[in-house]
Amino acid sequence: MSCPEHHHADEHCCTPGCRVHGLLQPWLLLLLYRGPTHGYHLLEKLGADERTTSADPGLLYRTLRQLEQDGMVVSTWDTEGSGPARRRYAITPEGVDFLHAWADEVHRVRGRLDYFLDAHAAAFPLFDPEERR
Amino acid sequence: MSCPEHHHADEHCCTPGCRVHGLLQPWLLLLLYRGPTHGYHLLEKLGADERTTSADPGLLYRTLRQLEQDGMVVSTWDTEGSGPARRRYAITPEGVDFLHAWADEVHRVRGRLDYFLDAHAAAFPLFDPEERR
DNA sequence: TATGCTATATGTCAGAAACATATAGAGGAG
DNA sequence: CTCCTCTATATGTTTCTGACATATAGCATA
């Protein structure tokens, strides 16, 4: 049987390391609002916090390029320091607006999840997710 | 620019009719727990409540067949009444367990959304999604 | 020189959802 | 009787996201 949420056939999903999907864009924008950085740093930040979202390099770099194409972030090459050159990203005013639109969307989605959880709780009054660690 | 959440290139998404994704399985299971019915009825139920999830016939019938394959529901042909024959679905004990697993998962996802919203609120104290109707 | 880390990027595949279409029984309008 | 609509189930196709694998390259150090 597949797992709830994304139905991967194998077992290395929906294990404790499994993250929430679809929030990579807003997390990147929010992290960049705290201060400009490069992709690898964002990758480490997301990877270090289990409560954020997936930290796949492929997806992350592609998403940053997409955000840049759409004018949500801008990048400049940073050759200072050691190691390979890194692309330094910064959020734009449009990006901040988009981040707010994301916050609205996430707020709405949370409402729908609550609606389902309420309906489930009404059908199963004895069910308590907190006790199912 | 694409829209938050699913990035469709066109504009007929993220309009008022837009629903939350990924909850079709649990909604079907929950509705079937309230009582056995056929697919078209479930389609109408989901379609009538904006706060549930997408009501696409193709996805719904395919999902029901998948749930049956996995032993979460069982179906019998119902030729009573007028109109074409309908497949009457009922949830199984395994389906109820799976529904609870879904509730746990949704609860966890909700926590991640809260985590993002808290982080966003901390960065933008004046932002209020309620006032952005 | 070889390996490991930093850093960015591309290729491929599976799965969900959107959208269109196919099939068919039954009832009513004209 | 024929056409249309509603009920009901099912399939085909496309697009997008995310997962996973791989490629490239600079630099440090053993």
Coordinates of N, CA and C (backbone and C1' of nucleotides) in Angstrom, one line a residue, chain A residues 12 21-22 54 56 59 62 83-84, chain D residues 17-21 25-28:
Chain A
H12 N 10.7 4.7 2.3 CA 11.5 5.8 2.8 C 10.8 7.1 2.7
H21 N 5.0 19.3 1.4 CA 5.2 19.7 0.0 C 4.6 21.0 -0.3
G22 N 5.2 21.6 -1.4 CA 4.6 22.8 -1.9 C 4.9 24.1 -1.3
S54 N 11.0 20.3 1.9 CA 12.0 19.5 1.2 C 13.3 20.3 0.8
D56 N 15.7 19.5 -1.6 CA 16.4 18.9 -2.8 C 17.1 19.9 -3.6
L59 N 15.5 20.7 -7.1 CA 14.3 21.5 -7.0 C 14.6 23.0 -6.6
R62 N 16.4 25.1 -9.4 CA 15.4 25.4 -10.4 C 14.4 26.4 -9.9
G83 N 36.4 28.6 -2.4 CA 35.4 27.7 -3.0 C 34.9 28.3 -4.4
P84 N 34.0 27.5 -5.0 CA 33.5 28.0 -6.3 C 32.6 29.2 -6.2
Chain D
dT17 P 5.1 23.6 -11.2 O5' 5.3 22.6 -10.0 C5' 4.1 22.1 -9.3 C4' 4.5 20.9 -8.5 C3' 5.8 21.1 -7.7 O3' 5.6 20.8 -6.3 C1' 5.8 19.0 -9.0
dG18 P 6.7 21.0 -5.2 O5' 7.4 19.6 -5.1 C5' 6.5 18.5 -4.9 C4' 7.3 17.2 -4.9 C3' 8.6 17.2 -4.2 O3' 8.7 16.1 -3.4 C1' 8.9 16.5 -6.4
dA19 P 10.0 15.6 -2.6 O5' 10.5 14.5 -3.6 C5' 9.8 13.3 -3.8 C4' 10.6 12.2 -4.4 C3' 12.0 12.0 -3.8 O3' 12.2 10.6 -3.7 C1' 12.3 12.6 -6.1
dC20 P 13.5 10.0 -3.0 O5' 14.5 9.8 -4.1 C5' 14.1 9.1 -5.3 C4' 15.2 9.2 -6.4 C3' 16.6 9.1 -5.9 O3' 17.3 8.0 -6.4 C1' 16.3 10.8 -7.5
dA21 P 18.8 7.7 -6.0 O5' 19.6 8.0 -7.4 C5' 18.9 7.7 -8.6 C4' 19.7 8.4 -9.8 C3' 21.2 8.3 -9.6 O3' 21.8 7.8 -10.8 C1' 20.5 10.5 -10.1
dA25 P 33.9 21.5 -16.4 O5' 34.3 22.5 -15.2 C5' 33.4 23.4 -14.6 C4' 33.8 23.7 -13.2 C3' 35.3 23.5 -12.9 O3' 35.9 24.7 -12.4 C1' 34.0 22.6 -11.2
dG26 P 37.4 25.0 -12.4 O5' 37.6 25.7 -11.0 C5' 36.7 26.8 -10.6 C4' 36.7 26.9 -9.1 C3' 38.1 26.9 -8.5 O3' 38.2 27.9 -7.5 C1' 36.8 25.2 -7.5
dC27 P 39.6 28.5 -7.0 O5' 39.8 27.7 -5.6 C5' 38.9 27.8 -4.5 C4' 39.1 26.7 -3.5 C3' 40.5 26.5 -3.0 O3' 40.5 26.7 -1.6 C1' 39.4 24.4 -3.5
dA28 P 41.9 26.9 -0.8 O5' 41.9 25.8 0.2 C5' 40.6 25.5 0.9 C4' 40.7 24.1 1.6 C3' 42.1 23.8 2.2 O3' 41.8 23.3 3.5 C1' 41.4 22.1 0.7

